[in-house]
mmCIF file of C-alpha atoms in Angstrom:
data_model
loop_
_atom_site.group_PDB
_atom_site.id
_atom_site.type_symbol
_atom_site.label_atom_id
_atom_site.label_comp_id
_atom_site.label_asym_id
_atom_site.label_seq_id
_atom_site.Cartn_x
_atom_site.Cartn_y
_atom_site.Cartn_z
ATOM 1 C CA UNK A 1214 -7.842 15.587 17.452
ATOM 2 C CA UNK A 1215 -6.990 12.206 18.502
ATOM 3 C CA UNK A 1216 -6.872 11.038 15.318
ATOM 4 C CA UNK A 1217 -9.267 13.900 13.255
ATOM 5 C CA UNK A 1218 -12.627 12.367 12.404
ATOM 6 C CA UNK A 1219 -11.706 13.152 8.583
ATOM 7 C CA UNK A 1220 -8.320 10.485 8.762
ATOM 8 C CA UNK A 1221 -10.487 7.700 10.174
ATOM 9 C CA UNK A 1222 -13.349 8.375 7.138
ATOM 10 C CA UNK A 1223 -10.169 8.048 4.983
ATOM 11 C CA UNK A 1224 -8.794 4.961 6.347
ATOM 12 C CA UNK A 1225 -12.413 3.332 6.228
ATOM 13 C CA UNK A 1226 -13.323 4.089 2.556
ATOM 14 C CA UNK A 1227 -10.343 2.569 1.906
ATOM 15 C CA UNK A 1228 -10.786 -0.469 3.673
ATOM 16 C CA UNK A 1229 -14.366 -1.072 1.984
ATOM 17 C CA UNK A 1230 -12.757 -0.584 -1.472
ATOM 18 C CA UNK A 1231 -10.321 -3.516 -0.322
ATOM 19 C CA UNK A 1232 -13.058 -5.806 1.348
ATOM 20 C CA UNK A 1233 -15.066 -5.203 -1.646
ATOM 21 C CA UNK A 1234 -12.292 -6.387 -4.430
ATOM 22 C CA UNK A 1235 -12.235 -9.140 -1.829
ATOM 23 C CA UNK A 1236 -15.266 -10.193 -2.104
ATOM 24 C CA UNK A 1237 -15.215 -10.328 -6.322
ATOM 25 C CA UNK A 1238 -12.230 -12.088 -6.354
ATOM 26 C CA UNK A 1239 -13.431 -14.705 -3.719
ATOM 27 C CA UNK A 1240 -16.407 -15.325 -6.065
ATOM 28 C CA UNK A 1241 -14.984 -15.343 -9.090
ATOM 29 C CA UNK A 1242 -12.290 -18.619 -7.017
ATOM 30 C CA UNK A 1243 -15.354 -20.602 -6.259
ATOM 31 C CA UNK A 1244 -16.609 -20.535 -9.432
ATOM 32 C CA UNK A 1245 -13.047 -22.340 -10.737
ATOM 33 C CA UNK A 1246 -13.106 -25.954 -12.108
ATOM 34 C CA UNK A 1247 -11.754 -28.011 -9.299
ATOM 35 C CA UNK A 1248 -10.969 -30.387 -11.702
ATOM 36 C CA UNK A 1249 -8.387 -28.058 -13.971
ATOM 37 C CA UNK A 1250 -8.288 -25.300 -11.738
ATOM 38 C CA UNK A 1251 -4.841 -23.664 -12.924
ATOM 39 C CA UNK A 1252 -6.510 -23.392 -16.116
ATOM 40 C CA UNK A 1253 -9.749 -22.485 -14.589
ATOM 41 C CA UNK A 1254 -8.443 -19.716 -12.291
ATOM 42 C CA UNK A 1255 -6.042 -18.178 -15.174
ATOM 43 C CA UNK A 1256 -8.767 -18.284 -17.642
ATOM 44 C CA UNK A 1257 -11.177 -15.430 -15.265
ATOM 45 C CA UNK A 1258 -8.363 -13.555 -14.028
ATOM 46 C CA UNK A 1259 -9.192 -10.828 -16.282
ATOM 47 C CA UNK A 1260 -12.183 -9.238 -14.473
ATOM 48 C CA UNK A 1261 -10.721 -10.106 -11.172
ATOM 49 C CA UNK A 1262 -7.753 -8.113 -12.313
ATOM 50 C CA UNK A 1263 -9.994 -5.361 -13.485
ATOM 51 C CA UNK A 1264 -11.861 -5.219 -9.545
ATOM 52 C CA UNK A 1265 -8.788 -4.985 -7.768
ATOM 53 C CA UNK A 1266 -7.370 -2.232 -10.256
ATOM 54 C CA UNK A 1267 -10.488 -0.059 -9.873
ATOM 55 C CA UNK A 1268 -10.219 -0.641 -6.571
ATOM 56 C CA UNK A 1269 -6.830 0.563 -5.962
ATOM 57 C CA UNK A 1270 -7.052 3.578 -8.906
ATOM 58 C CA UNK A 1271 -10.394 4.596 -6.304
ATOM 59 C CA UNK A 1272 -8.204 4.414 -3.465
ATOM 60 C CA UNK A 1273 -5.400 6.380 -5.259
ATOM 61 C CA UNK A 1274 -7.740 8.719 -6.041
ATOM 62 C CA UNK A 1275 -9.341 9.679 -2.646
ATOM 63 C CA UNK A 1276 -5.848 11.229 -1.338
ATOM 64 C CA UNK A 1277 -5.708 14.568 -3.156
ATOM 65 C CA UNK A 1278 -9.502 15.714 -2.162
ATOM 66 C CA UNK A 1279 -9.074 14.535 1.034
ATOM 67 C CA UNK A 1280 -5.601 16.428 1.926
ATOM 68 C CA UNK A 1281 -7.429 19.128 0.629
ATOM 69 C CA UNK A 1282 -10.256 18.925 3.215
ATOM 70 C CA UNK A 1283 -7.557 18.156 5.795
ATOM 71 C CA UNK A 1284 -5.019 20.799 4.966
ATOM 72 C CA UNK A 1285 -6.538 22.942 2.631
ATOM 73 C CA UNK A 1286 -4.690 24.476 -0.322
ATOM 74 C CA UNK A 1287 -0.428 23.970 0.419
ATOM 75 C CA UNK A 1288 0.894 27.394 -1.448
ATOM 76 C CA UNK A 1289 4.362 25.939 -1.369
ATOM 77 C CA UNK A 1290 3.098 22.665 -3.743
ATOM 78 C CA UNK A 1291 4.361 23.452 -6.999
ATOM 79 C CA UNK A 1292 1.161 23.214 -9.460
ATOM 80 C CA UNK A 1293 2.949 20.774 -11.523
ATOM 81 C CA UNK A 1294 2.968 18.459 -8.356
ATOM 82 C CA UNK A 1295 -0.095 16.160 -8.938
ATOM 83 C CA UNK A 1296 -0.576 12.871 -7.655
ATOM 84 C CA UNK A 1297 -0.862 10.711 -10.601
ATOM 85 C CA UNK A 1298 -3.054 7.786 -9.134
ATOM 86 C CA UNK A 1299 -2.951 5.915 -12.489
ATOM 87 C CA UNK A 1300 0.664 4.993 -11.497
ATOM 88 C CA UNK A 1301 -0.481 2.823 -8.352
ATOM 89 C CA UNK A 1302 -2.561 1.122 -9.894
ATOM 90 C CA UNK A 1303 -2.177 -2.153 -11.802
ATOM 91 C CA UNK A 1304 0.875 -3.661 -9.424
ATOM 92 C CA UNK A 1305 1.226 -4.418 -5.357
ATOM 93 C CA UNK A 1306 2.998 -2.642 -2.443
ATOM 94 C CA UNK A 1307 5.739 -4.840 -3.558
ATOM 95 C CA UNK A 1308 5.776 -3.498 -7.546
ATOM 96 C CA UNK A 1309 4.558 -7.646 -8.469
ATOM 97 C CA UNK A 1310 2.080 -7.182 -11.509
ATOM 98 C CA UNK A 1311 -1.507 -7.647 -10.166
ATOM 99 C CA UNK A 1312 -1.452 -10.398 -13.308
ATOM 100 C CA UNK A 1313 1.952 -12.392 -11.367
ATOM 101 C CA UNK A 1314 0.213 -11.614 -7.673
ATOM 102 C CA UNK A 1315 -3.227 -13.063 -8.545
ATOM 103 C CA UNK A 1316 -1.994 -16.398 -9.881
ATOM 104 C CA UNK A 1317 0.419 -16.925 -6.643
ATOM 105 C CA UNK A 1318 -3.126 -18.637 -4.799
ATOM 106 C CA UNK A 1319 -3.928 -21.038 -7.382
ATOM 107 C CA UNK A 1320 -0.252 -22.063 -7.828
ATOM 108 C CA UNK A 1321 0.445 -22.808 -3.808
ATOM 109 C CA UNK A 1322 -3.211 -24.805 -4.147
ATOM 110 C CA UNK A 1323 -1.963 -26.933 -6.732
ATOM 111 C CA UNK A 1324 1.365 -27.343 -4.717
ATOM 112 C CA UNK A 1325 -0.467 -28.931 -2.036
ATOM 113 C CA UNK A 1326 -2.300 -30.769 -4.203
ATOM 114 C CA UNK A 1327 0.534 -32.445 -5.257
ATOM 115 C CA UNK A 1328 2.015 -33.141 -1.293
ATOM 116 C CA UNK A 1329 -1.371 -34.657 -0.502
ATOM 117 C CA UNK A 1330 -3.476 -31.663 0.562
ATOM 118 C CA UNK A 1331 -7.293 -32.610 -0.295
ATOM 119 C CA UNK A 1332 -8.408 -30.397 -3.051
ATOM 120 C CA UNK A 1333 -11.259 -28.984 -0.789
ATOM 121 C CA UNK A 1334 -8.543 -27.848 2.102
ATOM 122 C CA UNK A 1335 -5.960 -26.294 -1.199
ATOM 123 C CA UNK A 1336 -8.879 -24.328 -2.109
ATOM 124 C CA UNK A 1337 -9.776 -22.756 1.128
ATOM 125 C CA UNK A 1338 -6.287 -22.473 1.493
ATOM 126 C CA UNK A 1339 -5.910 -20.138 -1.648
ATOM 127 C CA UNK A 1340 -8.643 -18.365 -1.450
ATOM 128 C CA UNK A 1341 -7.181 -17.347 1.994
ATOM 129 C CA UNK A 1342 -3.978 -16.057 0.346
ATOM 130 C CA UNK A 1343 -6.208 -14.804 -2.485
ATOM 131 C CA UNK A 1344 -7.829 -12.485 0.116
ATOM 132 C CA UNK A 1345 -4.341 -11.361 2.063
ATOM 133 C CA UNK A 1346 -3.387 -10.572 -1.719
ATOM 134 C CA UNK A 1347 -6.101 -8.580 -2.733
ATOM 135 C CA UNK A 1348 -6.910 -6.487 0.905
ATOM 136 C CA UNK A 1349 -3.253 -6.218 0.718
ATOM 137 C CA UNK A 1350 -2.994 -4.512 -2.396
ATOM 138 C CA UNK A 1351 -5.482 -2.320 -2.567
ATOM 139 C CA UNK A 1352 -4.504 -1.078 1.171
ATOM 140 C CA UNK A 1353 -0.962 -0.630 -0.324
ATOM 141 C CA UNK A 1354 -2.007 1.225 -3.221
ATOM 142 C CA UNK A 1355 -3.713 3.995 -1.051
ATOM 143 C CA UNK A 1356 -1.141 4.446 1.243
ATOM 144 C CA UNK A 1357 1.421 4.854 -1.323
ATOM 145 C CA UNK A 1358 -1.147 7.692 -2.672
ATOM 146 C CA UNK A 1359 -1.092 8.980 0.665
ATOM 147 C CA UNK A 1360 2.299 9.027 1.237
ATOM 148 C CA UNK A 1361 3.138 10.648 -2.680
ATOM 149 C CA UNK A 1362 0.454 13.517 -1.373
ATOM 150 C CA UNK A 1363 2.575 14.313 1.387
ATOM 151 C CA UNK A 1364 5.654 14.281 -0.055
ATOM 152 C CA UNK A 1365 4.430 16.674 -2.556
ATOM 153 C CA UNK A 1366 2.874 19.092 -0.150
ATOM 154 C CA UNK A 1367 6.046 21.034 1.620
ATOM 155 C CA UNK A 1368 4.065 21.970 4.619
ATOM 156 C CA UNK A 1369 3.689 18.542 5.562
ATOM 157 C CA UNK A 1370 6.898 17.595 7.765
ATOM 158 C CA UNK A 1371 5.351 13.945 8.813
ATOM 159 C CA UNK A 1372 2.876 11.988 9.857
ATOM 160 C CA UNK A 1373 1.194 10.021 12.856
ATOM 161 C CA UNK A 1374 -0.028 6.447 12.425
ATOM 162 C CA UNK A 1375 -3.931 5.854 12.195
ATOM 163 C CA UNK A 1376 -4.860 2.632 14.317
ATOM 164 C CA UNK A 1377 -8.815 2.041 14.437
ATOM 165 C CA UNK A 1378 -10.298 -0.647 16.343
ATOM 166 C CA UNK A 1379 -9.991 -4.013 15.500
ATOM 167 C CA UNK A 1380 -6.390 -3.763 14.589
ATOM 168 C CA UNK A 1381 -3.805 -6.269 15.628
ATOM 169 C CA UNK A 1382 -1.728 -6.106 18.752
ATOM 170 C CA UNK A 1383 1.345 -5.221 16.807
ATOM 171 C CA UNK A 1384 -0.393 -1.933 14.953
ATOM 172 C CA UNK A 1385 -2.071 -0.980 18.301
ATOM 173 C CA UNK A 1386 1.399 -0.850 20.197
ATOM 174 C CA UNK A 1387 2.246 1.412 16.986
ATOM 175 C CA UNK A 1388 -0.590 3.752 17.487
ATOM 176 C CA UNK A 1389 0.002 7.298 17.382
ATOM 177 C CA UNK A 1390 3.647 7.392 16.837
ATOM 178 C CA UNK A 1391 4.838 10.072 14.414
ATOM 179 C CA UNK A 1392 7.369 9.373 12.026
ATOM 180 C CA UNK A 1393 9.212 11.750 9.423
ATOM 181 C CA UNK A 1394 7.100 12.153 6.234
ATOM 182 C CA UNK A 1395 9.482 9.804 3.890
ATOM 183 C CA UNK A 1396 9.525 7.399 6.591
ATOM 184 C CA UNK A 1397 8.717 3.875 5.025
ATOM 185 C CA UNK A 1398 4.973 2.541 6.707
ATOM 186 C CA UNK A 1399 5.508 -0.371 8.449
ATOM 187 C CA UNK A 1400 2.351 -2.592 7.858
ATOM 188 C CA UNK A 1401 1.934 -6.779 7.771
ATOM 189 C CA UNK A 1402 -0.261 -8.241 5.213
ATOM 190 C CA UNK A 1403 -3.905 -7.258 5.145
ATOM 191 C CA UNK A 1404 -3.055 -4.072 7.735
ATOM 192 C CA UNK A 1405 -5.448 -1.170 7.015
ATOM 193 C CA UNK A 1406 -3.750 0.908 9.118
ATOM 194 C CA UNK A 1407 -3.742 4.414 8.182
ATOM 195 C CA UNK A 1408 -1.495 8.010 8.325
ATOM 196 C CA UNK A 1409 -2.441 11.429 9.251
ATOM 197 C CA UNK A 1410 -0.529 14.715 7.794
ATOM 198 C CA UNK A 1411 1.333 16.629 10.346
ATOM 199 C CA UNK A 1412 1.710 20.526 9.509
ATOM 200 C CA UNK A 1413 2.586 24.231 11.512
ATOM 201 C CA UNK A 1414 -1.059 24.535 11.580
ATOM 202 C CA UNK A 1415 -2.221 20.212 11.476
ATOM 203 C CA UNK A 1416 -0.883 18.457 14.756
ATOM 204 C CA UNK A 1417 -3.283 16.083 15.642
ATOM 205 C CA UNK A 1418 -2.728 14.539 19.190
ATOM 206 C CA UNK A 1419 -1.785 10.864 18.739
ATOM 207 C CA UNK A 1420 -4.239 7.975 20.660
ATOM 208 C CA UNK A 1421 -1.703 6.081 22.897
ATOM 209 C CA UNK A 1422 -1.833 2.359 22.936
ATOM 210 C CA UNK A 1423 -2.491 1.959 26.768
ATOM 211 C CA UNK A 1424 -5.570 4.600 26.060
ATOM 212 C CA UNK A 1425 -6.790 2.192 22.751
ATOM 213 C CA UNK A 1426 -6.251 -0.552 25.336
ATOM 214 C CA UNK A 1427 -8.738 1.037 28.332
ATOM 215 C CA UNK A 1428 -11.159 1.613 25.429
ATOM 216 C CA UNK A 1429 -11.449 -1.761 24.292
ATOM 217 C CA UNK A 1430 -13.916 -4.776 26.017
ATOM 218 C CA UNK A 1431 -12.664 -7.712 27.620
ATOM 219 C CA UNK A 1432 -13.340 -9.576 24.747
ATOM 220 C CA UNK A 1433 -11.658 -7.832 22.485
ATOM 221 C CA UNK A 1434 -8.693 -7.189 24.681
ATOM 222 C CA UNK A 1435 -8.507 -11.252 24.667
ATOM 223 C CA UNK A 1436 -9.093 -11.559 20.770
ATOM 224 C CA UNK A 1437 -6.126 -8.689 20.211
ATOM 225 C CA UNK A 1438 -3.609 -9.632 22.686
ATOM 226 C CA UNK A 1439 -4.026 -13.173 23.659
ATOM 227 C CA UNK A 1440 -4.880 -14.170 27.531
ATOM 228 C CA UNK A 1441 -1.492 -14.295 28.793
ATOM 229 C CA UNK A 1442 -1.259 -10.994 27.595
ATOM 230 C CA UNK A 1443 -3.983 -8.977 28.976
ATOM 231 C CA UNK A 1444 -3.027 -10.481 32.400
ATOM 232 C CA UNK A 1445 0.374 -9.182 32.336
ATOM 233 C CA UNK A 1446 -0.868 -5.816 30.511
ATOM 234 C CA UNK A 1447 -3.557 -5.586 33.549
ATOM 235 C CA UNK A 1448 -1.037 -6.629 35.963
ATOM 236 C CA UNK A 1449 1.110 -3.178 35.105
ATOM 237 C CA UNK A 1450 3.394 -4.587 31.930
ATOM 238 C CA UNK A 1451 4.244 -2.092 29.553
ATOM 239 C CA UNK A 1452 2.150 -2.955 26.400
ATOM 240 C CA UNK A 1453 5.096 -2.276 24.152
ATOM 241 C CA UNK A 1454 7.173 -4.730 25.919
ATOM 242 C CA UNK A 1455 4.298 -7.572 25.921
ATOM 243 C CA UNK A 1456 3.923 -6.932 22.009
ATOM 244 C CA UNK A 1457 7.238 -7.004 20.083
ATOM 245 C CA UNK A 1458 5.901 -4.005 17.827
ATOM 246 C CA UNK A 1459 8.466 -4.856 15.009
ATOM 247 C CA UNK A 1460 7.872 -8.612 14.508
ATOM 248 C CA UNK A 1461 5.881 -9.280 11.157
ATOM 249 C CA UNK A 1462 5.915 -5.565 10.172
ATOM 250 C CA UNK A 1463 8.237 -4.368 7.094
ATOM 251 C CA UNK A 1464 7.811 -1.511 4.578
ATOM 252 C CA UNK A 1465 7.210 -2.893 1.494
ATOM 253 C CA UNK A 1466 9.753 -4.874 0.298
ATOM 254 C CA UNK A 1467 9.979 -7.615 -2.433
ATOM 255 C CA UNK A 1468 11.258 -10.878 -1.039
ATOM 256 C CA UNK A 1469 14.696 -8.995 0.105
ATOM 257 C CA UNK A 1470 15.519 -7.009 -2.424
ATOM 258 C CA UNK A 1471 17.387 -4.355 -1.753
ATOM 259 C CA UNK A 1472 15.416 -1.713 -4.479
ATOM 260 C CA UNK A 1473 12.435 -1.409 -4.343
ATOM 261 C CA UNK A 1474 11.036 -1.133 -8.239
ATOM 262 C CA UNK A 1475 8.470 -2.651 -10.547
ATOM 263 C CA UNK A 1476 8.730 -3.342 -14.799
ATOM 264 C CA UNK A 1477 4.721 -2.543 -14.880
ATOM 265 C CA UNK A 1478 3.632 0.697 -16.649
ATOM 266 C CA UNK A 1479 7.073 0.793 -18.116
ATOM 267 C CA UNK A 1480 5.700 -0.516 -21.724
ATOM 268 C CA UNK A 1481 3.066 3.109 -21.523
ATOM 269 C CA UNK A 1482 1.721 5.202 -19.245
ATOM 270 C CA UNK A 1483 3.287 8.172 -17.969
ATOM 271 C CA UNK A 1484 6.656 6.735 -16.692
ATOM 272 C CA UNK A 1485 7.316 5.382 -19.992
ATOM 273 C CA UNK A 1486 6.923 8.929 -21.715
ATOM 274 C CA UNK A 1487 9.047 10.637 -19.237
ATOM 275 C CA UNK A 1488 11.932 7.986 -20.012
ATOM 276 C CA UNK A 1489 11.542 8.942 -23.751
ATOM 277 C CA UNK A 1490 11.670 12.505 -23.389
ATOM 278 C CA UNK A 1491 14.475 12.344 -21.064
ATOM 279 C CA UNK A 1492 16.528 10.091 -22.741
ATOM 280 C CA UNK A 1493 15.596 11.821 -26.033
ATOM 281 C CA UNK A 1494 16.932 15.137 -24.484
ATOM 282 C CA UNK A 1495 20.126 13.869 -23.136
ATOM 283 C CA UNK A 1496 20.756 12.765 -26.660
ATOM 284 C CA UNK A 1497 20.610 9.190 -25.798
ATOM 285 C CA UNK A 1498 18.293 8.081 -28.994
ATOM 286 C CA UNK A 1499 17.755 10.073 -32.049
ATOM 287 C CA UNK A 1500 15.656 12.886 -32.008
ATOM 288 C CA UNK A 1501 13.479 11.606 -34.748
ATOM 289 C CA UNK A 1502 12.972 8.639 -33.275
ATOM 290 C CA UNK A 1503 8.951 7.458 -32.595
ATOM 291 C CA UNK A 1504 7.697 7.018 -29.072
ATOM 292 C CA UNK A 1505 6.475 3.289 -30.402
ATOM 293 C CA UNK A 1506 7.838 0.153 -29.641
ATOM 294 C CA UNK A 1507 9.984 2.182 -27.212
ATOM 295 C CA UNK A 1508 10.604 0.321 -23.847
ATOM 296 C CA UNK A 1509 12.133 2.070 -20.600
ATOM 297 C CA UNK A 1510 15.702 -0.084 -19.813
ATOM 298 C CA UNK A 1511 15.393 1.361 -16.244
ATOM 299 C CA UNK A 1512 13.512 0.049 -13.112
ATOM 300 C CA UNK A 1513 10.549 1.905 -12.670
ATOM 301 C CA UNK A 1514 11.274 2.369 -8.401
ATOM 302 C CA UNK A 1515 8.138 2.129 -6.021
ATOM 303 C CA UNK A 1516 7.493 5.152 -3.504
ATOM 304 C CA UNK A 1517 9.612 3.785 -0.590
ATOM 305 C CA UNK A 1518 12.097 3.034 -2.015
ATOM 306 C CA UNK A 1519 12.481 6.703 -3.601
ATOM 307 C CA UNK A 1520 11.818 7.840 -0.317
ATOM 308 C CA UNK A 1521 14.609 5.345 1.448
ATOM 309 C CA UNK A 1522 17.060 6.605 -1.699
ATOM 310 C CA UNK A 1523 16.285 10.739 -1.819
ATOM 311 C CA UNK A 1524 18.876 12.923 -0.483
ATOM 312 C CA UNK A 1525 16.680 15.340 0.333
ATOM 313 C CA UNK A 1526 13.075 16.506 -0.202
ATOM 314 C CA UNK A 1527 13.646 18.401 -3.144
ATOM 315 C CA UNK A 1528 15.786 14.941 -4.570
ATOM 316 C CA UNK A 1529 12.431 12.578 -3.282
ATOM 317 C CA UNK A 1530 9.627 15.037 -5.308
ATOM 318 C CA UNK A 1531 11.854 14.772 -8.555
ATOM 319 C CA UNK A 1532 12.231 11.223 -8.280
ATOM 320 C CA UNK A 1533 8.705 10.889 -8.200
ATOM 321 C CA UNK A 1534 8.372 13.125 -10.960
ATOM 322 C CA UNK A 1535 10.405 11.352 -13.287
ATOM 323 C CA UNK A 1536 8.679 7.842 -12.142
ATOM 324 C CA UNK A 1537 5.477 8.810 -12.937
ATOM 325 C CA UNK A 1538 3.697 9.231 -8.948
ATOM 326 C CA UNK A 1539 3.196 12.934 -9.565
ATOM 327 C CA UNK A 1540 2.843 15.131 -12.863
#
């Protein structure tokens, strides 16, 4: 397997779930008043906030059937250990509320507005970000899902990284490599690069980059790499050393921060009634007290950065347990 047909299906669902949130956000921008367009764009956010949502809940939702057709039933996963997909959906890789991400375009179009920018060229220049943001997300989302589902499945002791053609020259130099399953996945914005499971039984043989290289056209050697590049590639350079593999890529991380967390679903959904309960057995409110109008004080921490934080693998699954990522 070089990757298995099965992880490249997975990784291409999920990229037509992104390009198609894409494509209903990008017409719901160019139907925006040019004339008010903060306004404008705030005022339809709603169903574009609904597309990229369904699109990232579908996402979500693929990983458990399809580590089940890969991997077939883990006896060592707990039956308590579901993915909850619900709980990636509704925020970005990043834990921003869709509702804060969305409204980032129309905010840097009005900003260069106001330097000068012709309305026209702010436009085109939103909608671009508006696309990065959405493909972005909804990639994010199932890769989180995948990485939850493998974290939950003991058997699974990492994974290899799923690069299909037509990726960038910084995910092909990264093609193949295997990293430890709570190992963060280094992507850049609008990646759809993808992971395989590696088990006892599961070891796919990783695609090298010089072997993605051989297979690709001229053309597309140019378009990936550049022409200086392929020249010193043909000319016997090491393709890791032409491509610094680490510049642009990061795990998901919010503009520095050091933890990696997110306030959304704290006001309901499943994190929020795990906070009650808990707190509510410690003996930290009443026991009488109603779930309503009850509001989680803690930072509801994103997948990495419970992975970057666990001790162990035992300490990662209950973290995601008491977040809300698994039931």
């Amino acid at each position: 397997m070089s990757p298995s047909p099965m992880a490249v299906a997975h990784a291409t669902a999920r990229l037509r779930l992104a390009l198609a949130a894409a494509r209903a956000a990008r017409l719901a921008w160019r139907r925006v008043d040019r004339d008010t367009p903060g306004p404008s764009w705030v005022a339809a956010l709603g169903p574009v906030i609904a597309a990229v949502a369904g699109a990232q809940l579908a996402a979500a939702q693929s990983t458990e059937p399809w580590l089940e057709q890969l991997l077939g039933r883990d006896d060592g996963k707990a039956d308590s250990d579901r993915l909850n997909p619900a709980a990636l959906a509704g925020v970005t890789g990043d834990g921003v509320p869709l509702l804060t991400a969305l409204q980032i375009p129309v905010w840097t179009a009005l900003s260069l507005v106001t330097r000068g920018v012709p309305v026209v060229q702010a436009m085109a220049r939103g909608q671009a970000l508006l696309d990065l943001v959405v493909r972005t997300a909804v990639a994010d989302a199932g890769r989180a899902a995948d990485s939850v589902g493998m974290m939950a499945r003991p058997a699974v002791t990492s994974y290899v990284r799923v690069v299909e053609s037509g990726a960038c020259s910084r995910c092909v130099v990264l093609a193949g490599r295997e990293y430890g399953v709570s190992t963060g996945f280094a992507r850049h914005p609008r990646c759809h690069c993808g992971m395989e499971p590696v088990t006892r039984e599961h070891q796919p043989k990783p695609t090298s980059p010089k072997a993605m290289y051989d297979a690709m056209s001229d053309a597309e050697r140019r378009r990936t790499f550049g022409e200086a590049a392929v020249k010193a590639i043909d000319a016997g350079a090491d393709i890791g050393f032409v491509v610094n593999a680490r510049r642009g890529m990061a795990t998901a991380t919010a503009f520095g921060r050091t933890v990696q967390a997110t306030s959304e679903q704290t006001q309901r959904g499943t994190f929020r009634r795990r906070e009650f309960e808990r707190l509510k057995a410690e003996g930290a409110i009443p026991s009488s007290r109603s779930i309503r109008g009850f509001r989680p004080q803690a930072a509801r921490l994103m997948p990495e950065e419970i992975f970057r934080q666990a001790e162990d693998r035992e300490h990662a699954v209950r973290l995601l347990r008491r977040y809300g990522y698994i039931f």
